[in-house]
């Protein structure tokens, strides 16, 4: 079954773990959007792996992993990541990792442009991961970016880098940020590119061949629906389509190739960076941080935490066409007495069951809660859905009703074995 895994909140839903679980039956694991702003933590055989650009299937010996055309690739960051994962005993040869020749390149100055933009926004800053993702996508859309295929034509790429560096330096000087010499950008980029060159190929026919051969395709989403450039809490979003549609435009496989969409959400809500967060709750944040939970894999930032928000989840299930929900981190709520679920937003006295588009409505949205009793029981040792405490099952059933999507998986801990199938 060709399956998209997509985040239903603001990222960090535990997608890596679900992807890892489903990878067992997949032949090809594909990333179609985002870049190394993503951070997927996978715990397998007791070892912890943090992946940013590498698809989670990389941890398996017999899977093909594809970084699709819709991804923005930082060659230097990817080389560091490959070396780190290889250092953990995982081999990454060209037959196992394919990088689309159409994928755009994140250049060193994109990270500084990211910083410059944040400075210019002042207290309205997005809170980006500073990985240069927005500026790289800007260059792509502005038709002045470099693609992997362009790096194969070194004279062309060098001329383009010289031109772009001069433009970029003008902006950086304005913010007193370090400027670049084109020579240094060229040197650093091509040193990294030489390591990646054997992996760069036209991935589209490879994917189509796998599809036609009825191999199992797994599309690994990064970030989440509320960070989607079209459907998220704009402008506090990332710069790609994180929703299911990004899996087709970002890979060259058509919508008809997709057979299932698994939407991943936590049993509560978290977000990093700036922007609206109606169900954010200091008490719950403190509780989860005290448990050592909810610190970002990419930046180490403490995530803001809040109650489950089914206004957002309902919308996310709609725009992604979710066929099954994967609810992770259920164990995070094990000791809580009473749990709240947001069922609507009250905006100026009117209840809304879908999120607004305009910024001022977001600022005025007050969550309308339902309360459910906690289960006050350790769930981490459960190996089957039916072993979950009755109150945990009631909480999941209510979540499913409100989102109009069935529960497919439940996560009760970080290990591969702690994913329960419904
Ligand atoms: P950017 O993607 O670095 O431009 O950051 C834009 C917004 O998306 C910021 O709020 C980031 O914190 C958020 N973001 C980007 N990637 C992730 C992720 O993998 N998990 C959670 N938030 C993310």
CSV table of C-alpha atoms and ligand atoms in Angstrom, one decimal:
chain,number,residue,atom,x,y,z
A,1,UNK,CA,0.0,0.0,0.0
A,2,UNK,CA,1.6,3.3,-1.1
A,3,UNK,CA,1.3,5.5,2.0
A,4,UNK,CA,1.9,9.1,2.9
A,5,UNK,CA,2.9,9.9,6.4
A,6,UNK,CA,2.0,13.5,7.2
A,7,UNK,CA,2.1,15.6,10.4
A,8,UNK,CA,-1.2,17.0,11.5
A,9,UNK,CA,0.0,19.7,14.0
A,10,UNK,CA,3.1,22.0,14.0
A,11,UNK,CA,5.7,19.3,13.3
A,12,UNK,CA,7.4,17.1,15.9
A,13,UNK,CA,4.4,14.7,16.0
A,14,UNK,CA,6.6,11.6,16.1
A,15,UNK,CA,6.4,10.9,12.3
A,16,UNK,CA,9.9,9.4,12.3
A,17,UNK,CA,8.8,6.6,14.6
A,18,UNK,CA,5.7,5.8,12.5
A,19,UNK,CA,7.7,6.0,9.3
A,20,UNK,CA,10.2,3.6,10.9
A,21,UNK,CA,7.4,1.3,11.9
A,22,UNK,CA,5.9,1.2,8.4
A,23,UNK,CA,9.3,1.0,6.7
A,24,UNK,CA,9.4,-2.7,7.6
A,25,UNK,CA,6.9,-3.4,4.8
A,26,UNK,CA,8.1,-0.6,2.5
A,27,UNK,CA,10.5,-1.0,-0.4
A,28,UNK,CA,11.2,2.7,-1.1
A,29,UNK,CA,11.1,5.6,1.4
A,30,UNK,CA,10.8,9.1,-0.1
A,31,UNK,CA,11.1,12.6,1.2
A,32,UNK,CA,9.3,15.2,-1.0
A,33,UNK,CA,9.6,18.5,0.8
A,34,UNK,CA,11.5,20.5,3.5
A,35,UNK,CA,15.1,20.2,4.3
A,36,UNK,CA,17.3,19.7,7.3
A,37,UNK,CA,14.9,21.9,9.3
A,38,UNK,CA,13.3,18.5,10.0
A,39,UNK,CA,14.5,16.4,12.9
A,40,UNK,CA,13.3,12.8,13.2
A,41,UNK,CA,14.3,10.8,16.2
A,42,UNK,CA,14.2,7.1,15.7
A,43,UNK,CA,15.1,4.6,18.3
A,44,UNK,CA,15.8,1.2,16.9
A,45,UNK,CA,17.5,-1.8,18.6
A,46,UNK,CA,18.1,0.4,21.6
A,47,UNK,CA,20.2,2.9,19.6
A,48,UNK,CA,19.0,6.5,19.0
A,49,UNK,CA,19.3,8.0,15.5
A,50,UNK,CA,18.5,11.6,14.7
A,51,UNK,CA,17.8,12.2,11.0
A,52,UNK,CA,17.4,15.5,9.3
A,53,UNK,CA,17.5,15.0,5.5
A,54,UNK,CA,18.0,11.3,5.3
A,55,UNK,CA,14.7,9.3,4.9
A,56,UNK,CA,14.1,7.0,7.9
A,57,UNK,CA,14.5,3.9,5.7
A,58,UNK,CA,18.2,4.5,5.7
A,59,UNK,CA,18.5,2.6,9.0
A,60,UNK,CA,17.4,-0.6,7.2
A,61,UNK,CA,19.8,-2.6,4.9
A,62,UNK,CA,17.4,-3.4,2.1
A,63,UNK,CA,15.4,-0.2,1.5
A,64,UNK,CA,15.9,2.4,-1.2
A,65,UNK,CA,15.7,6.0,0.1
A,66,UNK,CA,14.9,8.9,-2.1
A,67,UNK,CA,15.4,12.6,-1.5
A,68,UNK,CA,12.9,14.0,-4.0
A,69,UNK,CA,12.9,17.1,-6.2
A,70,UNK,CA,10.7,19.0,-3.7
A,71,UNK,CA,13.4,18.9,-1.0
A,72,UNK,CA,16.0,21.6,-0.5
A,73,UNK,CA,19.3,20.0,0.2
A,74,UNK,CA,22.1,21.5,2.2
A,75,UNK,CA,25.1,19.5,0.8
A,76,UNK,CA,27.3,20.4,3.7
A,77,UNK,CA,24.7,19.5,6.3
A,78,UNK,CA,23.8,16.3,4.5
A,79,UNK,CA,27.5,15.2,4.4
A,80,UNK,CA,27.8,15.8,8.2
A,81,UNK,CA,24.6,13.8,8.7
A,82,UNK,CA,25.8,10.9,6.5
A,83,UNK,CA,29.1,10.8,8.4
A,84,UNK,CA,27.3,10.8,11.7
A,85,UNK,CA,24.9,8.0,10.8
A,86,UNK,CA,27.7,6.0,9.2
A,87,UNK,CA,29.6,6.5,12.4
A,88,UNK,CA,26.7,4.7,14.2
A,89,UNK,CA,27.4,1.7,12.0
A,90,UNK,CA,24.8,2.3,9.1
A,91,UNK,CA,26.3,2.0,5.6
A,92,UNK,CA,25.0,4.6,3.1
A,93,UNK,CA,26.0,3.7,-0.4
A,94,UNK,CA,24.7,5.1,-3.7
A,95,UNK,CA,22.3,2.2,-4.2
A,96,UNK,CA,20.6,2.9,-0.9
A,97,UNK,CA,20.4,6.7,-1.1
A,98,UNK,CA,19.2,8.5,-4.3
A,99,UNK,CA,19.1,12.3,-4.5
A,100,UNK,CA,17.0,14.0,-7.2
A,101,UNK,CA,18.9,16.0,-9.7
A,102,UNK,CA,16.0,18.5,-9.6
A,103,UNK,CA,16.3,19.1,-5.8
A,104,UNK,CA,17.4,22.7,-5.0
A,105,UNK,CA,20.6,23.4,-3.1
A,106,UNK,CA,20.8,25.3,0.2
A,107,UNK,CA,23.9,27.4,-0.1
A,108,UNK,CA,25.9,28.7,2.9
A,109,UNK,CA,24.6,32.2,2.4
A,110,UNK,CA,21.0,31.1,2.6
A,111,UNK,CA,21.4,30.5,6.4
A,112,UNK,CA,22.7,34.1,6.9
A,113,UNK,CA,19.8,35.4,4.8
A,114,UNK,CA,17.5,33.4,7.1
A,115,UNK,CA,19.0,35.2,10.0
A,116,UNK,CA,18.8,38.6,8.3
A,117,UNK,CA,15.1,38.1,7.6
A,118,UNK,CA,14.5,37.2,11.2
A,119,UNK,CA,16.3,40.3,12.4
A,120,UNK,CA,14.3,42.5,10.1
A,121,UNK,CA,11.0,41.1,11.4
A,122,UNK,CA,11.9,42.0,15.0
A,123,UNK,CA,9.2,40.8,17.4
A,124,UNK,CA,7.2,39.4,14.5
A,125,UNK,CA,10.0,36.9,13.7
A,126,UNK,CA,9.0,33.4,12.6
A,127,UNK,CA,11.4,31.6,14.9
A,128,UNK,CA,12.9,29.6,12.0
A,129,UNK,CA,15.4,26.8,12.5
A,130,UNK,CA,18.0,29.1,10.7
A,131,UNK,CA,18.8,26.3,8.3
A,132,UNK,CA,18.3,28.6,5.3
A,133,UNK,CA,15.1,26.8,4.2
A,134,UNK,CA,13.0,29.9,3.4
A,135,UNK,CA,15.7,31.7,1.4
A,136,UNK,CA,16.5,28.5,-0.6
A,137,UNK,CA,12.8,28.1,-1.5
A,138,UNK,CA,12.6,31.8,-2.3
A,139,UNK,CA,15.5,31.4,-4.8
A,140,UNK,CA,13.7,28.4,-6.3
A,141,UNK,CA,10.4,30.3,-6.8
A,142,UNK,CA,12.3,33.4,-7.9
A,143,UNK,CA,14.1,31.3,-10.5
A,144,UNK,CA,17.6,32.1,-9.3
A,145,UNK,CA,18.3,28.9,-7.3
A,146,UNK,CA,20.7,26.1,-8.1
A,147,UNK,CA,19.7,22.5,-8.4
A,148,UNK,CA,21.7,19.4,-7.9
A,149,UNK,CA,21.8,19.0,-11.7
A,150,UNK,CA,23.3,22.5,-12.0
A,151,UNK,CA,26.2,21.5,-9.8
A,152,UNK,CA,27.0,18.8,-12.4
A,153,UNK,CA,27.8,21.7,-14.7
A,154,UNK,CA,30.5,23.4,-12.7
A,155,UNK,CA,31.2,26.5,-14.8
A,156,UNK,CA,27.4,27.3,-14.9
A,157,UNK,CA,27.1,26.8,-11.2
A,158,UNK,CA,30.2,28.9,-10.4
A,159,UNK,CA,28.9,31.8,-12.5
A,160,UNK,CA,25.5,31.6,-10.7
A,161,UNK,CA,27.1,31.5,-7.3
A,162,UNK,CA,29.3,34.6,-8.1
A,163,UNK,CA,26.2,36.5,-9.2
A,164,UNK,CA,24.0,35.5,-6.2
A,165,UNK,CA,26.8,36.1,-3.7
A,166,UNK,CA,27.1,39.7,-4.8
A,167,UNK,CA,23.4,40.2,-4.4
A,168,UNK,CA,23.2,38.5,-1.1
A,169,UNK,CA,26.2,40.4,0.4
A,170,UNK,CA,24.3,43.7,-0.2
A,171,UNK,CA,21.5,42.5,2.1
A,172,UNK,CA,23.8,41.0,4.7
A,173,UNK,CA,25.9,44.2,5.0
A,174,UNK,CA,22.7,46.0,5.9
A,175,UNK,CA,22.3,43.9,8.9
A,176,UNK,CA,26.0,43.8,9.9
A,177,UNK,CA,26.0,40.0,9.2
A,178,UNK,CA,29.1,38.2,7.9
A,179,UNK,CA,29.4,38.4,4.1
A,180,UNK,CA,30.7,35.7,1.8
A,181,UNK,CA,33.3,35.4,-0.9
A,182,UNK,CA,32.0,33.5,-3.9
A,183,UNK,CA,35.3,31.5,-3.9
A,184,UNK,CA,34.5,30.2,-0.3
A,185,UNK,CA,30.9,29.4,-1.2
A,186,UNK,CA,32.1,27.5,-4.3
A,187,UNK,CA,34.8,25.7,-2.4
A,188,UNK,CA,32.6,24.5,0.5
A,189,UNK,CA,29.7,23.6,-1.8
A,190,UNK,CA,31.7,21.5,-4.2
A,191,UNK,CA,33.7,19.8,-1.5
A,192,UNK,CA,30.5,18.5,-0.1
A,193,UNK,CA,29.0,17.9,-3.5
A,194,UNK,CA,31.8,15.5,-4.4
A,195,UNK,CA,30.7,13.2,-1.6
A,196,UNK,CA,27.1,13.4,-2.8
A,197,UNK,CA,27.7,13.2,-6.5
A,198,UNK,CA,27.4,9.3,-6.8
A,199,UNK,CA,23.9,9.6,-5.2
A,200,UNK,CA,22.6,12.3,-7.6
A,201,UNK,CA,20.3,11.0,-10.3
A,202,UNK,CA,17.0,11.4,-12.1
A,203,UNK,CA,14.8,9.9,-9.4
A,204,UNK,CA,11.5,10.2,-11.3
A,205,UNK,CA,11.9,7.1,-13.5
A,206,UNK,CA,13.3,5.1,-10.6
A,207,UNK,CA,10.1,5.9,-8.6
A,208,UNK,CA,7.8,5.2,-11.5
A,209,UNK,CA,9.5,1.9,-12.1
A,210,UNK,CA,9.0,1.0,-8.5
A,211,UNK,CA,5.4,2.0,-8.6
A,212,UNK,CA,4.7,0.0,-11.8
A,213,UNK,CA,6.4,-3.0,-10.2
A,214,UNK,CA,3.9,-2.7,-7.3
A,215,UNK,CA,6.6,-2.1,-4.8
A,216,UNK,CA,5.5,-0.4,-1.5
A,217,UNK,CA,6.2,3.3,-1.5
A,218,UNK,CA,6.3,5.3,1.7
A,219,UNK,CA,6.3,9.1,1.5
A,220,UNK,CA,7.8,10.6,4.6
A,221,UNK,CA,6.4,14.0,5.4
A,222,UNK,CA,8.4,16.6,7.3
A,223,UNK,CA,7.0,19.4,9.6
A,224,UNK,CA,3.2,19.4,9.9
A,225,UNK,CA,0.0,20.7,8.4
A,226,UNK,CA,-0.1,23.9,10.5
A,227,UNK,CA,3.4,24.8,9.1
A,228,UNK,CA,2.2,24.2,5.5
A,229,UNK,CA,2.9,27.3,3.4
A,230,UNK,CA,-0.8,27.3,2.1
A,231,UNK,CA,-2.7,25.7,5.0
A,232,UNK,CA,-0.7,26.6,8.0
A,233,UNK,CA,-0.8,29.6,10.5
A,234,UNK,CA,0.7,31.9,7.9
A,235,UNK,CA,3.2,33.6,8.1
A,236,UNK,CA,4.4,31.5,11.0
A,237,UNK,CA,4.9,28.5,8.7
A,238,UNK,CA,7.7,26.8,6.8
A,239,UNK,CA,8.2,27.4,3.1
A,240,UNK,CA,7.0,24.1,1.6
A,241,UNK,CA,3.8,22.1,1.2
A,242,UNK,CA,4.0,19.8,4.2
A,243,UNK,CA,0.6,18.3,3.4
A,244,UNK,CA,-0.1,15.2,1.4
A,245,UNK,CA,-0.1,17.1,-1.9
A,246,UNK,CA,3.6,17.9,-1.4
A,247,UNK,CA,4.3,14.2,-1.7
A,248,UNK,CA,3.3,14.2,-5.4
A,249,UNK,CA,4.7,17.6,-6.5
A,250,UNK,CA,7.8,16.9,-4.5
A,251,UNK,CA,8.6,13.5,-6.0
A,252,UNK,CA,7.1,13.3,-9.5
A,253,UNK,CA,4.8,10.5,-8.6
A,254,UNK,CA,1.1,11.4,-9.4
A,255,UNK,CA,-1.8,11.6,-6.9
A,256,UNK,CA,-3.1,8.3,-8.2
A,257,UNK,CA,0.0,6.6,-6.8
A,258,UNK,CA,-1.2,7.3,-3.2
A,259,UNK,CA,-3.4,4.7,-1.6
A,260,UNK,CA,-3.4,5.7,2.1
A,261,UNK,CA,-2.6,8.8,4.2
A,262,UNK,CA,-1.6,8.3,7.8
A,263,UNK,CA,-1.9,11.5,9.8
A,264,UNK,CA,0.4,11.7,12.8
A,265,UNK,CA,-0.5,13.7,15.9
A,266,UNK,CA,0.5,13.8,19.5
A,267,UNK,CA,-2.1,13.0,22.2
A,268,UNK,CA,-1.6,16.7,23.1
A,269,UNK,CA,-0.2,19.6,21.0
A,270,UNK,CA,3.3,21.2,20.8
A,271,UNK,CA,4.9,23.9,18.8
A,272,UNK,CA,8.2,25.6,18.5
A,273,UNK,CA,8.8,29.0,16.9
A,274,UNK,CA,6.4,31.9,17.0
A,275,UNK,CA,2.7,32.2,16.0
A,276,UNK,CA,-0.7,31.3,17.3
A,277,UNK,CA,-1.2,28.5,19.7
A,278,UNK,CA,-4.7,28.7,21.3
A,279,UNK,CA,-4.4,25.6,23.5
A,280,UNK,CA,-0.9,26.3,24.7
A,281,UNK,CA,-0.8,25.7,28.5
A,282,UNK,CA,2.1,26.6,30.9
A,283,UNK,CA,1.1,23.9,33.4
A,284,UNK,CA,1.2,21.1,30.8
A,285,UNK,CA,4.5,22.5,29.3
A,286,UNK,CA,6.1,22.5,32.7
A,287,UNK,CA,4.8,19.0,33.5
A,288,UNK,CA,6.1,17.5,30.2
A,289,UNK,CA,9.5,19.4,30.4
A,290,UNK,CA,9.9,18.0,34.0
A,291,UNK,CA,9.5,14.6,32.5
A,292,UNK,CA,12.4,15.4,30.2
A,293,UNK,CA,10.0,15.5,27.2
A,294,UNK,CA,9.5,18.0,24.4
A,295,UNK,CA,13.0,19.3,23.6
A,296,UNK,CA,13.6,19.7,19.8
A,297,UNK,CA,15.8,17.2,17.9
A,298,UNK,CA,17.1,19.9,15.5
A,299,UNK,CA,17.6,22.9,17.8
A,300,UNK,CA,17.3,21.5,21.3
A,301,UNK,CA,14.7,24.2,22.0
A,302,UNK,CA,12.0,23.5,24.6
A,303,UNK,CA,8.7,23.1,22.8
A,304,UNK,CA,5.6,24.9,24.0
A,305,UNK,CA,3.0,22.4,25.0
A,306,UNK,CA,-0.8,22.5,25.1
A,307,UNK,CA,-4.0,20.5,25.1
A,308,UNK,CA,-5.2,18.5,22.2
A,309,UNK,CA,-6.7,20.8,19.6
A,310,UNK,CA,-9.3,19.0,17.4
A,311,UNK,CA,-10.2,22.2,15.5
A,312,UNK,CA,-6.7,22.0,14.0
A,313,UNK,CA,-6.8,18.2,13.6
A,314,UNK,CA,-10.2,18.2,11.9
A,315,UNK,CA,-8.9,20.7,9.3
A,316,UNK,CA,-5.6,18.8,8.9
A,317,UNK,CA,-7.6,15.5,8.3
A,318,UNK,CA,-9.6,17.3,5.6
A,319,UNK,CA,-6.8,18.8,3.7
A,320,UNK,CA,-4.6,15.7,3.8
A,321,UNK,CA,-7.4,13.2,3.2
A,322,UNK,CA,-6.3,11.2,6.2
A,323,UNK,CA,-7.3,7.5,6.1
A,324,UNK,CA,-5.9,6.6,9.5
A,325,UNK,CA,-4.6,8.5,12.5
A,326,UNK,CA,-1.4,7.7,14.4
A,327,UNK,CA,-1.6,9.2,17.9
A,328,UNK,CA,1.8,9.3,19.5
A,329,UNK,CA,3.1,10.2,23.0
A,330,UNK,CA,0.0,8.9,24.7
A,331,UNK,CA,2.3,7.9,27.6
A,332,UNK,CA,3.1,11.6,28.1
A,333,UNK,CA,-0.4,12.0,29.7
A,334,UNK,CA,-0.2,8.8,31.8
A,335,UNK,CA,-0.2,10.6,35.2
A,336,UNK,CA,-2.5,13.5,34.4
A,337,UNK,CA,-5.7,13.7,36.5
A,338,UNK,CA,-8.0,15.4,34.0
A,339,UNK,CA,-7.4,16.0,30.3
A,340,UNK,CA,-8.8,18.7,28.1
A,341,UNK,CA,-9.7,18.5,24.5
A,342,UNK,CA,-10.4,21.7,22.5
A,343,UNK,CA,-13.5,21.1,20.4
A,344,UNK,CA,-14.1,24.6,19.0
A,345,UNK,CA,-12.7,28.1,19.0
A,346,UNK,CA,-14.8,30.9,20.4
A,347,UNK,CA,-14.1,34.0,18.3
A,348,UNK,CA,-16.1,37.0,19.6
A,349,UNK,CA,-18.9,34.8,21.0
A,350,UNK,CA,-19.3,32.5,17.9
A,351,UNK,CA,-18.0,28.9,18.0
A,352,UNK,CA,-15.9,27.7,15.0
A,353,UNK,CA,-14.9,24.1,14.4
A,354,UNK,CA,-12.4,25.0,11.7
A,355,UNK,CA,-9.4,27.4,12.0
A,356,UNK,CA,-9.6,30.9,10.7
A,357,UNK,CA,-7.3,32.3,8.0
A,358,UNK,CA,-6.8,35.9,9.2
A,359,UNK,CA,-4.3,36.8,11.9
A,360,UNK,CA,-6.6,38.9,14.0
A,361,UNK,CA,-9.1,36.0,14.4
A,362,UNK,CA,-6.3,33.8,15.5
A,363,UNK,CA,-5.3,36.3,18.2
A,364,UNK,CA,-8.9,36.4,19.5
A,365,UNK,CA,-9.6,32.6,19.3
A,366,UNK,CA,-10.3,31.1,22.7
A,367,UNK,CA,-10.4,27.4,23.0
A,368,UNK,CA,-13.7,25.7,24.0
A,369,UNK,CA,-12.8,22.6,26.0
A,370,UNK,CA,-14.3,19.3,26.9
A,371,UNK,CA,-12.8,17.5,29.9
A,372,UNK,CA,-12.1,13.8,30.1
A,373,UNK,CA,-10.8,11.8,33.1
A,374,UNK,CA,-7.1,10.7,32.9
A,375,UNK,CA,-6.1,7.1,33.2
A,376,UNK,CA,-3.4,7.5,35.9
A,377,UNK,CA,-1.7,4.3,34.7
A,378,UNK,CA,1.6,3.5,33.0
A,379,UNK,CA,0.9,2.7,29.3
A,380,UNK,CA,4.5,2.1,28.2
A,381,UNK,CA,4.4,-1.6,28.6
A,382,UNK,CA,1.2,-2.1,26.5
A,383,UNK,CA,1.9,-4.1,23.4
A,384,UNK,CA,-1.6,-4.2,22.0
A,385,UNK,CA,-4.4,-1.6,21.7
A,386,UNK,CA,-6.8,-3.5,23.8
A,387,UNK,CA,-4.3,-3.5,26.7
A,388,UNK,CA,-4.6,0.3,27.0
A,389,UNK,CA,-6.6,1.6,30.1
A,390,UNK,CA,-10.3,2.2,29.4
A,391,UNK,CA,-10.0,5.9,29.9
A,392,UNK,CA,-7.1,6.1,27.4
A,393,UNK,CA,-9.3,4.3,24.9
A,394,UNK,CA,-12.2,6.6,25.6
A,395,UNK,CA,-9.9,9.6,25.0
A,396,UNK,CA,-8.7,8.2,21.7
A,397,UNK,CA,-12.2,7.3,20.6
A,398,UNK,CA,-13.3,10.9,21.3
A,399,UNK,CA,-10.3,12.3,19.3
A,400,UNK,CA,-11.2,10.0,16.4
A,401,UNK,CA,-14.9,11.1,16.5
A,402,UNK,CA,-14.0,14.8,16.5
A,403,UNK,CA,-11.6,14.4,13.6
A,404,UNK,CA,-13.8,12.1,11.6
A,405,UNK,CA,-10.9,9.7,11.0
A,406,UNK,CA,-10.2,6.2,12.4
A,407,UNK,CA,-7.3,5.4,14.8
A,408,UNK,CA,-4.7,3.3,13.0
A,409,UNK,CA,-1.7,3.4,15.4
A,410,UNK,CA,-1.0,4.5,19.0
A,411,UNK,CA,2.4,5.3,20.3
A,412,UNK,CA,3.2,4.7,24.0
A,413,UNK,CA,7.0,5.2,24.0
A,414,UNK,CA,10.0,6.0,21.8
A,415,UNK,CA,10.9,2.4,20.9
A,416,UNK,CA,9.9,0.6,17.7
A,417,UNK,CA,8.1,-2.0,19.9
A,418,UNK,CA,6.0,0.7,21.5
A,419,UNK,CA,3.8,1.4,18.5
A,420,UNK,CA,0.5,-0.3,18.8
A,421,UNK,CA,-1.6,-1.2,15.7
A,422,UNK,CA,-5.3,-0.8,15.9
B,1,LIG,P1,11.9,27.0,8.9
B,1,LIG,O1,11.3,25.8,8.3
B,1,LIG,O2,13.3,26.8,9.4
B,1,LIG,O3,11.9,28.2,7.9
B,1,LIG,O4,11.0,27.5,10.1
B,1,LIG,C1,9.7,28.0,10.0
B,1,LIG,C2,8.8,27.5,11.1
B,1,LIG,O5,8.7,26.1,11.0
B,1,LIG,C3,9.4,27.7,12.5
B,1,LIG,O6,8.4,28.0,13.4
B,1,LIG,C4,10.1,26.4,12.9
B,1,LIG,O7,10.2,26.2,14.2
B,1,LIG,C5,9.1,25.4,12.2
B,1,LIG,N1,9.7,24.2,11.9
B,1,LIG,C6,10.5,23.9,10.8
B,1,LIG,N2,10.8,22.6,10.8
B,1,LIG,C7,10.2,22.0,11.8
B,1,LIG,C8,10.2,20.7,12.4
B,1,LIG,O8,10.7,19.7,11.8
B,1,LIG,N3,9.5,20.5,13.5
B,1,LIG,C9,8.8,21.6,14.1
B,1,LIG,N4,8.8,22.8,13.7
B,1,LIG,C10,9.5,23.0,12.5
